[in-house]
């Protein structure tokens, strides 16, 4: 595929920009791809499909049940299929939308919804590199090198989305390639966004005016959203480590220092804050929208910077304790575990697709932390919650005709008459322990899928039946596989990808969101978000690899799935930054 304006050498690759080590990596990846292709064509006679490798894998089969040779061939074929999906969808973006931000896949039009800097390109660079897609990567590098990140349409850029998509993407690309082009662009964007912190309580504003260099406010007025304010530590602290600029560390660190003092008695933060008073402006707790990545970054920032910022670990454990104790509930009939928003101390019964990152976060904490980091019995409780919630995220896919998970469901009250409190999981868990821990813990019984059944049987109805190409569930499947070693999670990730590949592809090969997951008719939405390439397809691809190129004890993923390396502060940085 030849991208617009892409200058190539005689071999079809613009090689000069890549460091030697990176070129060798790509060559090895391409040789591996060629070897797999030759094997499938000459020994199997065709490229394997899901039916071919279905004989080798089924839900729950152990890896001892097939030979290593068969397993590796199957996984390599799967990885190739994910890669082909990326090339097909990204190719449609290049053909119809580049250099605009995102493709409208039904109309083949484009939209600039994130600064007009080509967010789909920048968000996808590390995915291209990991997949060994040299041509796409070279074009993306050229795009970054020639983009003016100082101007945008309207002059105002959103702080949070620019941090996680652009800054995170550029930092990850720099680490993987050692190409100064990416670090220079990241440093520039990081500086341009610093005025967001010029608020009364130093919490970042919704956006920044690049012309006047002043904080600006968005749809919520002068209300600061928890997830948007507290999800920049990974990007800014890694940028501080790379550049030595203390301001990046200090501006970001002061946000979590502020929130540390405001942590509620249950270990949770309200999802909205008043920018002028520095006080909560609502009475809602959520691990989903408006809250999610604020909690995610506590663990990840702690791990990423060499476990030196102990206060982040302390807040993380307290917040996970609060989330598991206050936000996790049990459904009445199928005994499914779910996590919901609590407003005015009343559970709402809804579970968002966005919340499906949470079991993966719990599993990651269990995998990386020590027994001494938890209270007695707490690690086991978190592990139970991770497994039960992860299964619910899977069943919300497996229950649907399309095999895709809905954006939001509402579980039925545990005892009717809006009585959700009776289903509070920790109470059921305590009773199970008191009765001698007989049988499986509540929430871990794993009922079978009920595809084609009504909400009465499923224990939930749709609050939003759409599938927005989101990554959170497949992310958790990947993390559960890597942290537990149980291949059933990897198989679930693959089934999710198959459903996505089958049911979200539109004419021409692009991918589009769906309006309803439990209707066979393709009711599509004219959108193809950049996070689909940055996150959903990346996690699907990584779940197909036997050898992980990004081990979880060496890398952490930001909330846009951009891998950043675990590092150690230099002594000079510790002293200057006040670590």
Coordinates of C-alpha atoms in Angstrom, one line a residue:
X1 CA 0.0 0.0 0.0
X2 CA 1.5 3.3 -1.0
X3 CA 0.5 6.2 1.2
X4 CA 0.0 9.8 -0.2
X5 CA 3.2 11.7 -0.4
X6 CA 5.3 8.8 0.7
X7 CA 8.8 8.8 -0.8
X8 CA 10.3 5.4 -1.2
X9 CA 13.6 4.0 -2.3
X10 CA 14.0 1.3 -4.9
X11 CA 13.1 -1.5 -2.4
X12 CA 9.8 0.1 -1.4
X13 CA 11.0 1.2 2.0
X14 CA 12.4 4.6 3.2
X15 CA 15.2 3.1 5.3
X16 CA 17.4 6.0 6.2
X17 CA 15.3 7.4 9.0
X18 CA 15.4 4.2 11.1
X19 CA 18.2 3.4 13.6
X20 CA 20.2 0.3 12.7
X21 CA 18.8 -1.7 15.6
X22 CA 15.2 -0.9 14.6
X23 CA 15.8 -1.8 11.0
X24 CA 17.2 -5.2 12.1
X25 CA 14.1 -5.8 14.2
X26 CA 11.8 -5.0 11.3
X27 CA 13.8 -7.3 9.0
X28 CA 13.5 -10.2 11.5
X29 CA 9.8 -9.6 11.8
X30 CA 9.3 -9.5 8.0
X31 CA 11.3 -12.8 7.7
X32 CA 9.1 -14.4 10.3
X33 CA 6.0 -13.3 8.4
X34 CA 7.4 -14.7 5.2
X35 CA 8.2 -18.0 6.8
X36 CA 4.7 -18.3 8.2
X37 CA 3.1 -17.5 4.9
X38 CA 5.3 -20.1 3.1
X39 CA 4.3 -22.7 5.7
X40 CA 0.6 -22.1 5.4
X41 CA 0.6 -22.0 1.6
X42 CA 2.9 -25.0 0.9
X43 CA 2.2 -27.3 3.9
X44 CA -1.5 -26.4 4.6
X45 CA -2.3 -25.5 1.0
X46 CA -4.1 -22.3 1.9
X47 CA -4.1 -19.6 4.5
X48 CA -5.7 -20.9 7.7
X49 CA -9.1 -19.6 8.7
X50 CA -10.9 -19.7 12.0
X51 CA -12.3 -23.1 11.0
X52 CA -8.9 -24.5 10.4
X53 CA -7.4 -23.6 13.7
X54 CA -10.7 -24.2 15.6
X55 CA -9.6 -27.9 15.6
X56 CA -6.6 -27.0 17.7
X57 CA -8.2 -24.5 20.1
X58 CA -11.5 -24.4 21.9
X59 CA -12.4 -22.5 25.0
X60 CA -10.6 -24.0 28.0
X61 CA -8.2 -26.3 26.1
X62 CA -4.8 -26.5 27.8
X63 CA -1.7 -25.8 25.8
X64 CA -0.5 -29.3 26.7
X65 CA -3.3 -30.7 24.5
X66 CA -1.6 -29.8 21.2
X67 CA 2.0 -29.9 20.0
X68 CA 4.1 -26.9 20.3
X69 CA 4.5 -26.8 16.5
X70 CA 0.8 -26.8 15.9
X71 CA 0.3 -24.2 18.6
X72 CA 2.9 -21.8 17.2
X73 CA 1.6 -22.2 13.6
X74 CA -1.9 -21.4 14.8
X75 CA -0.9 -18.4 16.8
X76 CA 1.3 -17.0 14.0
X77 CA -1.6 -17.4 11.6
X78 CA -3.8 -15.5 14.0
X79 CA -1.3 -12.7 14.4
X80 CA -1.1 -12.4 10.6
X81 CA -4.9 -12.1 10.4
X82 CA -4.9 -9.3 13.0
X83 CA -2.1 -7.6 11.0
X84 CA -4.1 -7.9 7.8
X85 CA -7.1 -6.3 9.6
X86 CA -4.9 -3.4 10.6
X87 CA -3.6 -2.8 7.1
X88 CA -7.0 -3.0 5.6
X89 CA -8.6 -0.6 8.0
X90 CA -5.7 1.8 8.2
X91 CA -5.4 1.7 4.4
X92 CA -8.9 3.0 4.1
X93 CA -8.0 5.8 6.4
X94 CA -5.0 6.7 4.3
X95 CA -7.0 6.5 1.1
X96 CA -10.0 8.5 2.1
X97 CA -9.0 10.6 5.1
X98 CA -5.3 11.3 5.5
X99 CA -4.0 13.7 6.8
X100 CA -7.2 14.5 8.7
X101 CA -7.8 13.0 12.2
X102 CA -10.2 10.2 11.6
X103 CA -12.1 8.4 8.8
X104 CA -15.9 8.4 8.5
X105 CA -16.0 4.8 7.1
X106 CA -19.6 4.8 5.8
X107 CA -19.4 8.1 3.8
X108 CA -15.6 7.8 3.1
X109 CA -15.3 11.3 4.5
X110 CA -13.0 12.6 7.2
X111 CA -13.2 14.6 10.5
X112 CA -10.7 16.7 12.5
X113 CA -11.8 16.0 16.0
X114 CA -8.5 16.0 17.8
X115 CA -6.4 19.0 16.7
X116 CA -6.2 18.2 13.0
X117 CA -2.7 16.7 13.5
X118 CA -3.6 13.3 12.0
X119 CA -4.4 11.5 15.3
X120 CA -5.0 8.2 13.6
X121 CA -1.4 8.2 12.3
X122 CA 0.3 9.2 15.6
X123 CA -1.9 7.0 17.7
X124 CA -1.0 4.0 15.5
X125 CA 2.8 4.3 15.2
X126 CA 3.8 1.8 17.9
X127 CA 1.2 -0.7 16.6
X128 CA 2.7 -0.5 13.1
X129 CA 6.2 -0.9 14.5
X130 CA 5.2 -3.9 16.6
X131 CA 3.6 -5.5 13.6
X132 CA 6.6 -4.9 11.4
X133 CA 4.6 -2.8 9.0
X134 CA 7.6 -0.9 7.6
X135 CA 5.9 1.1 4.8
X136 CA 3.1 2.4 7.1
X137 CA 5.7 3.2 9.8
X138 CA 7.9 5.2 7.4
X139 CA 5.0 7.2 6.2
X140 CA 3.9 7.9 9.8
X141 CA 7.4 9.0 10.7
X142 CA 7.4 11.4 7.7
X143 CA 4.1 12.7 8.9
X144 CA 5.4 13.5 12.4
X145 CA 8.5 15.2 10.9
X146 CA 6.4 17.6 8.8
X147 CA 3.5 18.3 11.1
X148 CA 3.2 21.7 12.8
X149 CA 2.2 20.8 16.3
X150 CA 2.0 24.5 17.3
X151 CA -1.1 25.4 15.4
X152 CA -4.5 23.8 15.0
X153 CA -8.0 24.7 13.8
X154 CA -9.5 27.1 16.3
X155 CA -6.2 27.3 18.3
X156 CA -7.5 25.2 21.2
X157 CA -6.5 21.6 21.9
X158 CA -8.0 19.2 24.5
X159 CA -5.6 18.5 27.3
X160 CA -6.5 14.8 28.2
X161 CA -6.9 13.5 24.6
X162 CA -3.8 15.2 23.4
X163 CA -1.8 13.7 26.3
X164 CA -2.9 10.1 25.9
X165 CA -3.1 9.9 22.1
X166 CA -0.4 12.2 20.8
X167 CA 2.1 12.6 23.7
X168 CA 1.8 8.9 24.7
X169 CA 2.0 7.7 21.1
X170 CA 5.1 9.8 20.4
X171 CA 6.9 8.7 23.6
X172 CA 6.2 5.1 22.9
X173 CA 7.4 5.5 19.3
X174 CA 10.6 7.1 20.5
X175 CA 11.3 4.3 22.9
X176 CA 10.8 1.6 20.3
X177 CA 12.8 3.3 17.5
X178 CA 15.2 5.7 19.3
X179 CA 14.3 8.2 16.6
X180 CA 14.8 11.7 17.8
X181 CA 12.0 12.9 15.5
X182 CA 9.4 11.5 17.9
X183 CA 11.0 12.8 21.1
X184 CA 11.4 16.3 19.7
X185 CA 7.7 16.3 18.8
X186 CA 6.7 15.0 22.2
X187 CA 8.8 17.6 24.0
X188 CA 7.2 20.3 22.0
X189 CA 3.6 19.1 22.7
X190 CA 4.5 18.6 26.4
X191 CA 5.5 22.3 26.7
X192 CA 2.5 23.6 24.7
X193 CA 0.2 21.8 27.1
X194 CA 1.7 23.1 30.4
X195 CA -0.5 26.2 30.6
X196 CA -3.4 23.8 31.4
X197 CA -2.0 23.6 34.9
X198 CA -2.3 27.4 35.4
X199 CA -5.5 27.1 37.4
X200 CA -6.5 28.0 41.0
X201 CA -5.7 24.5 42.4
X202 CA -3.2 23.5 39.7
X203 CA -5.5 20.9 38.3
X204 CA -5.4 20.8 34.5
X205 CA -8.1 22.5 32.6
X206 CA -10.1 20.9 29.8
X207 CA -8.1 22.5 27.0
X208 CA -5.3 24.9 26.2
X209 CA -5.3 27.9 23.8
X210 CA -2.1 27.5 21.9
X211 CA -2.1 31.2 20.8
X212 CA -2.7 32.9 24.1
X213 CA -1.2 30.0 26.1
X214 CA -4.0 30.1 28.6
X215 CA -6.2 27.3 30.1
X216 CA -9.7 26.9 28.5
X217 CA -12.8 25.2 29.6
X218 CA -15.1 22.8 27.7
X219 CA -18.5 21.3 27.8
X220 CA -18.5 20.9 31.6
X221 CA -17.8 24.6 32.3
X222 CA -15.3 25.1 35.1
X223 CA -15.9 21.6 36.3
X224 CA -12.8 19.4 36.2
X225 CA -13.3 15.7 35.4
X226 CA -11.3 13.3 37.6
X227 CA -10.1 11.0 34.8
X228 CA -9.0 13.8 32.6
X229 CA -7.2 15.7 35.4
X230 CA -5.4 12.7 36.9
X231 CA -4.2 10.8 33.8
X232 CA -1.0 12.5 32.7
X233 CA 1.5 11.2 35.2
X234 CA 2.9 8.4 33.0
X235 CA 3.4 10.6 30.0
X236 CA 4.8 13.7 31.8
X237 CA 7.0 11.8 34.1
X238 CA 8.5 9.7 31.4
X239 CA 9.1 12.8 29.3
X240 CA 10.7 14.4 32.4
X241 CA 13.0 11.4 32.6
X242 CA 14.0 11.7 29.0
X243 CA 14.5 15.4 28.8
X244 CA 15.5 16.3 32.3
X245 CA 12.9 19.1 32.5
X246 CA 11.8 19.2 36.1
X247 CA 8.6 21.2 35.3
X248 CA 7.1 18.2 33.6
X249 CA 7.4 16.1 36.7
X250 CA 6.4 18.8 39.2
X251 CA 3.3 20.0 37.3
X252 CA 2.0 16.4 37.0
X253 CA 3.0 15.3 40.5
X254 CA 1.1 18.2 42.1
X255 CA -2.2 16.8 40.8
X256 CA -1.9 13.5 42.6
X257 CA -0.5 15.2 45.6
X258 CA -3.7 17.3 45.7
X259 CA -5.9 14.3 45.2
X260 CA -4.0 12.4 47.9
X261 CA -5.3 14.9 50.4
X262 CA -8.8 14.7 49.0
X263 CA -9.2 10.9 49.1
X264 CA -12.5 10.0 50.6
X265 CA -13.1 7.7 53.6
X266 CA -13.9 4.8 51.2
X267 CA -10.7 5.4 49.2
X268 CA -12.6 6.8 46.2
X269 CA -12.7 10.2 44.6
X270 CA -15.8 12.0 43.3
X271 CA -15.8 12.1 39.5
X272 CA -16.3 15.9 39.2
X273 CA -14.4 18.8 40.9
X274 CA -15.0 22.6 41.0
X275 CA -12.0 24.4 39.5
X276 CA -12.5 27.4 41.7
X277 CA -13.1 25.9 45.1
X278 CA -11.1 22.7 44.7
X279 CA -14.1 20.8 46.2
X280 CA -16.2 17.9 44.7
X281 CA -19.1 19.1 42.6
X282 CA -21.0 15.8 42.6
X283 CA -21.6 12.8 44.8
X284 CA -20.7 10.1 42.3
X285 CA -18.0 7.3 42.4
X286 CA -17.2 5.5 39.2
X287 CA -14.5 3.2 37.8
X288 CA -16.0 3.8 34.4
X289 CA -16.5 7.1 32.5
X290 CA -15.1 10.2 34.3
X291 CA -13.1 8.1 36.8
X292 CA -11.3 5.1 35.1
X293 CA -7.8 6.1 34.2
X294 CA -7.3 8.2 37.3
X295 CA -7.1 4.9 39.3
X296 CA -5.3 3.1 36.5
X297 CA -2.4 5.6 36.5
X298 CA -1.8 5.2 40.3
X299 CA -0.4 1.7 39.9
X300 CA 1.2 2.2 36.5
X301 CA 3.0 5.4 37.3
X302 CA 4.3 3.7 40.5
X303 CA 5.6 0.7 38.6
X304 CA 6.9 2.7 35.6
X305 CA 9.3 4.9 37.6
X306 CA 10.9 2.1 39.5
X307 CA 8.5 1.9 42.5
X308 CA 10.1 5.0 44.0
X309 CA 7.0 7.0 44.6
X310 CA 5.6 5.1 47.5
X311 CA 2.6 7.4 48.0
X312 CA 1.2 6.3 44.7
X313 CA 1.2 2.7 45.9
X314 CA -0.6 3.7 49.1
X315 CA -3.3 5.5 47.2
X316 CA -3.7 2.7 44.7
X317 CA -4.3 0.0 47.4
X318 CA -6.8 2.3 49.2
X319 CA -8.7 3.0 46.1
X320 CA -8.8 -0.6 45.0
X321 CA -10.1 -1.5 48.4
X322 CA -12.8 1.1 48.1
X323 CA -13.7 0.1 44.6
X324 CA -14.0 -3.6 45.4
X325 CA -15.9 -3.0 48.6
X326 CA -18.3 -0.3 47.4
X327 CA -18.7 -0.7 43.7
X328 CA -18.8 -4.4 42.9
X329 CA -22.1 -6.3 42.9
X330 CA -23.6 -9.7 42.2
X331 CA -26.4 -10.4 39.8
X332 CA -29.3 -12.4 41.1
X333 CA -29.9 -15.3 38.7
X334 CA -26.5 -16.0 37.0
X335 CA -24.4 -14.7 39.9
X336 CA -22.3 -12.5 37.6
X337 CA -20.0 -10.0 39.1
X338 CA -20.3 -6.5 37.9
X339 CA -18.9 -3.1 38.8
X340 CA -21.2 -0.1 38.8
X341 CA -21.4 3.7 39.5
X342 CA -22.6 4.8 42.9
X343 CA -24.5 8.1 43.2
X344 CA -25.5 9.5 46.5
X345 CA -24.4 6.2 48.0
X346 CA -27.0 4.4 45.8
X347 CA -25.6 1.8 43.3
X348 CA -27.0 2.4 39.8
X349 CA -26.8 -1.2 38.5
X350 CA -25.1 -0.1 35.2
X351 CA -21.9 -1.5 33.9
X352 CA -20.0 0.2 31.1
X353 CA -17.7 -1.3 28.6
X354 CA -15.2 1.3 29.8
X355 CA -15.1 -0.4 33.2
X356 CA -13.8 -3.7 31.7
X357 CA -10.2 -2.3 32.0
X358 CA -10.7 -2.7 35.8
X359 CA -10.3 -6.5 36.2
X360 CA -7.1 -6.3 34.1
X361 CA -5.8 -3.6 36.4
X362 CA -6.5 -5.7 39.5
X363 CA -4.7 -8.7 37.8
X364 CA -1.8 -6.5 37.0
X365 CA -1.5 -5.3 40.6
X366 CA -1.6 -8.9 41.8
X367 CA 1.1 -9.9 39.3
X368 CA 3.5 -7.0 40.1
X369 CA 3.1 -6.2 43.8
X370 CA 4.2 -8.0 46.9
X371 CA 2.2 -9.7 49.7
X372 CA 3.3 -7.0 52.1
X373 CA 1.6 -4.4 49.9
X374 CA -1.8 -5.7 50.9
X375 CA -3.8 -6.2 54.1
X376 CA -4.2 -9.9 55.2
X377 CA -6.6 -11.6 52.8
X378 CA -6.9 -8.6 50.5
X379 CA -4.8 -9.9 47.7
X380 CA -7.0 -13.0 47.4
X381 CA -10.1 -10.8 47.4
X382 CA -8.7 -8.6 44.6
X383 CA -7.8 -11.8 42.7
X384 CA -11.3 -13.1 43.0
X385 CA -12.8 -9.8 41.9
X386 CA -10.4 -9.7 38.8
X387 CA -11.4 -13.2 37.7
X388 CA -15.2 -12.7 38.2
X389 CA -15.3 -9.3 36.6
X390 CA -13.1 -10.4 33.7
X391 CA -15.5 -13.3 33.1
X392 CA -18.5 -10.9 33.0
X393 CA -16.7 -8.8 30.5
X394 CA -16.3 -11.9 28.4
X395 CA -19.9 -13.1 28.8
X396 CA -21.2 -9.7 27.8
X397 CA -19.6 -10.4 24.4
X398 CA -20.5 -14.1 24.3
X399 CA -24.2 -13.5 25.1
X400 CA -24.7 -11.4 22.0
X401 CA -25.7 -12.5 18.5
X402 CA -22.8 -10.6 17.0
X403 CA -20.3 -11.7 19.7
X404 CA -19.6 -8.0 20.4
X405 CA -19.9 -6.4 23.8
X406 CA -22.5 -3.6 24.4
X407 CA -21.4 -0.1 25.5
X408 CA -23.5 -0.2 28.7
X409 CA -25.9 -2.6 30.4
X410 CA -28.1 -2.3 33.4
X411 CA -28.3 -5.3 35.7
X412 CA -31.6 -6.2 37.3
X413 CA -31.9 -5.3 41.1
X414 CA -30.8 -8.2 43.3
X415 CA -34.1 -8.4 45.2
X416 CA -36.4 -6.4 43.0
X417 CA -37.9 -2.9 43.8
X418 CA -34.6 -1.3 43.0
X419 CA -32.8 -3.2 45.8
X420 CA -29.2 -3.4 44.5
X421 CA -27.6 -3.2 47.9
X422 CA -28.6 -6.8 48.6
X423 CA -26.2 -7.9 45.8
X424 CA -23.1 -6.1 47.3
X425 CA -20.4 -8.6 46.6
X426 CA -18.3 -8.3 49.7
X427 CA -21.3 -9.3 51.9
X428 CA -21.8 -12.5 49.9
X429 CA -18.1 -13.2 50.0
X430 CA -18.0 -12.8 53.8
X431 CA -20.9 -15.2 54.1
X432 CA -19.1 -17.7 51.9
X433 CA -16.1 -17.5 54.1
X434 CA -18.1 -17.8 57.3
X435 CA -19.7 -21.0 55.9
X436 CA -16.4 -22.7 55.4
X437 CA -15.5 -21.5 51.9
X438 CA -17.5 -24.4 50.3
X439 CA -17.6 -24.5 46.6
X440 CA -16.5 -21.6 44.4
X441 CA -16.6 -18.1 45.7
X442 CA -19.7 -16.0 44.7
X443 CA -19.2 -14.4 41.4
X444 CA -16.7 -17.0 40.1
X445 CA -19.2 -19.7 39.0
X446 CA -19.0 -18.8 35.3
X447 CA -22.4 -19.5 33.8
X448 CA -22.5 -20.3 30.1
X449 CA -23.4 -17.7 27.4
X450 CA -27.1 -17.2 26.6
X451 CA -26.9 -16.0 23.0
X452 CA -30.4 -15.3 21.7
X453 CA -32.0 -15.1 25.1
X454 CA -33.9 -12.2 26.5
X455 CA -32.8 -9.8 29.2
X456 CA -34.9 -11.7 31.8
X457 CA -32.6 -14.7 31.4
X458 CA -29.4 -12.7 31.0
X459 CA -29.9 -10.7 34.2
X460 CA -29.5 -7.4 32.4
X461 CA -31.0 -5.1 29.8
X462 CA -29.2 -2.7 27.4
X463 CA -28.6 0.9 28.5
X464 CA -26.6 1.4 25.3
X465 CA -26.5 -1.5 22.9
X466 CA -23.9 -0.1 20.6
X467 CA -20.3 -1.4 20.1
X468 CA -17.9 1.5 19.7
X469 CA -14.8 -0.5 18.7
X470 CA -13.6 -0.2 22.3
X471 CA -10.5 -2.1 23.6
X472 CA -11.2 -2.5 27.3
X473 CA -12.5 -6.1 27.3
X474 CA -9.9 -7.5 24.9
X475 CA -7.2 -5.6 27.0
X476 CA -8.3 -7.5 30.1
X477 CA -8.4 -10.8 28.2
X478 CA -4.7 -10.2 27.2
X479 CA -3.6 -9.1 30.7
X480 CA -5.4 -12.1 32.3
X481 CA -3.7 -14.4 29.9
X482 CA -0.3 -13.0 30.6
X483 CA -0.6 -12.7 34.4
X484 CA -2.3 -16.1 35.0
X485 CA -0.9 -18.2 32.1
X486 CA -4.4 -19.7 31.6
X487 CA -4.9 -19.9 27.8
X488 CA -8.7 -19.7 28.1
X489 CA -8.2 -15.9 28.3
X490 CA -6.2 -15.8 25.2
X491 CA -8.9 -17.8 23.4
X492 CA -11.5 -15.3 24.5
X493 CA -9.4 -12.5 23.2
X494 CA -9.3 -14.3 19.8
X495 CA -13.0 -14.9 19.8
X496 CA -13.5 -11.1 20.4
X497 CA -11.3 -10.3 17.5
X498 CA -13.1 -12.7 15.2
X499 CA -16.4 -11.0 16.2
X500 CA -14.9 -7.6 15.5
X501 CA -13.4 -8.6 12.2
X502 CA -16.7 -10.2 11.1
X503 CA -19.2 -7.7 12.4
X504 CA -17.7 -4.3 12.2
X505 CA -16.1 -4.4 8.7
X506 CA -17.9 -2.3 6.1
X507 CA -17.6 -2.0 2.3
X508 CA -14.1 -1.2 1.3
X509 CA -12.6 -2.9 4.4
X510 CA -12.7 -0.1 7.0
X511 CA -14.1 -0.7 10.5
X512 CA -17.1 1.1 11.9
X513 CA -18.9 1.1 15.2
X514 CA -22.2 -0.7 15.5
X515 CA -25.5 0.6 16.8
X516 CA -26.7 -2.7 18.2
X517 CA -24.8 -5.8 19.2
X518 CA -27.7 -8.2 19.5
X519 CA -29.2 -7.7 16.0
X520 CA -27.8 -9.5 13.0
X521 CA -28.5 -6.6 10.6
X522 CA -25.4 -4.3 10.3
X523 CA -26.7 -1.1 11.8
X524 CA -23.4 0.9 11.6
X525 CA -22.2 4.3 12.8
X526 CA -20.1 6.5 10.6
X527 CA -17.1 6.5 12.9
X528 CA -13.7 4.7 13.1
X529 CA -11.9 6.1 16.2
X530 CA -8.1 6.2 16.3
X531 CA -8.1 4.1 19.5
X532 CA -9.2 1.1 17.5
X533 CA -5.8 1.0 15.8
X534 CA -3.9 2.1 18.9
X535 CA -5.6 -0.2 21.4
X536 CA -8.1 -2.8 20.2
X537 CA -6.0 -4.2 17.4
X538 CA -2.7 -3.9 19.4
X539 CA -4.1 -6.0 22.3
X540 CA -5.6 -8.5 19.8
X541 CA -2.2 -8.9 18.1
X542 CA -0.3 -9.2 21.4
X543 CA -2.7 -11.9 22.6
X544 CA -1.6 -14.0 19.5
X545 CA 2.1 -13.9 20.4
X546 CA 3.6 -16.8 22.3
X547 CA 6.6 -14.7 23.2
X548 CA 5.6 -11.3 24.6
X549 CA 7.6 -8.5 23.1
X550 CA 6.4 -6.2 25.8
X551 CA 6.6 -8.2 29.1
X552 CA 4.4 -6.8 31.8
X553 CA 7.4 -6.6 34.3
X554 CA 9.3 -4.4 31.8
X555 CA 6.6 -2.2 30.3
X556 CA 3.4 -0.4 31.3
X557 CA 0.7 0.7 28.9
X558 CA -0.8 4.1 29.1
X559 CA -4.6 4.3 28.9
X560 CA -4.3 4.5 25.1
X561 CA -2.3 1.3 25.1
X562 CA 1.0 3.0 24.3
X563 CA 3.8 0.9 25.9
X564 CA 6.3 2.9 28.0
X565 CA 9.3 1.2 29.6
X566 CA 9.9 0.8 33.3
X567 CA 12.8 3.0 34.2
X568 CA 14.8 4.4 37.2
X569 CA 15.3 8.0 38.0
X570 CA 18.9 9.1 38.0
X571 CA 20.2 10.4 41.4
X572 CA 20.4 13.9 39.9
X573 CA 16.8 13.7 38.7
X574 CA 15.6 12.5 42.1
X575 CA 17.2 15.5 43.8
X576 CA 16.1 18.1 41.3
X577 CA 12.6 16.8 40.8
X578 CA 12.0 16.0 44.5
X579 CA 11.2 12.4 43.9

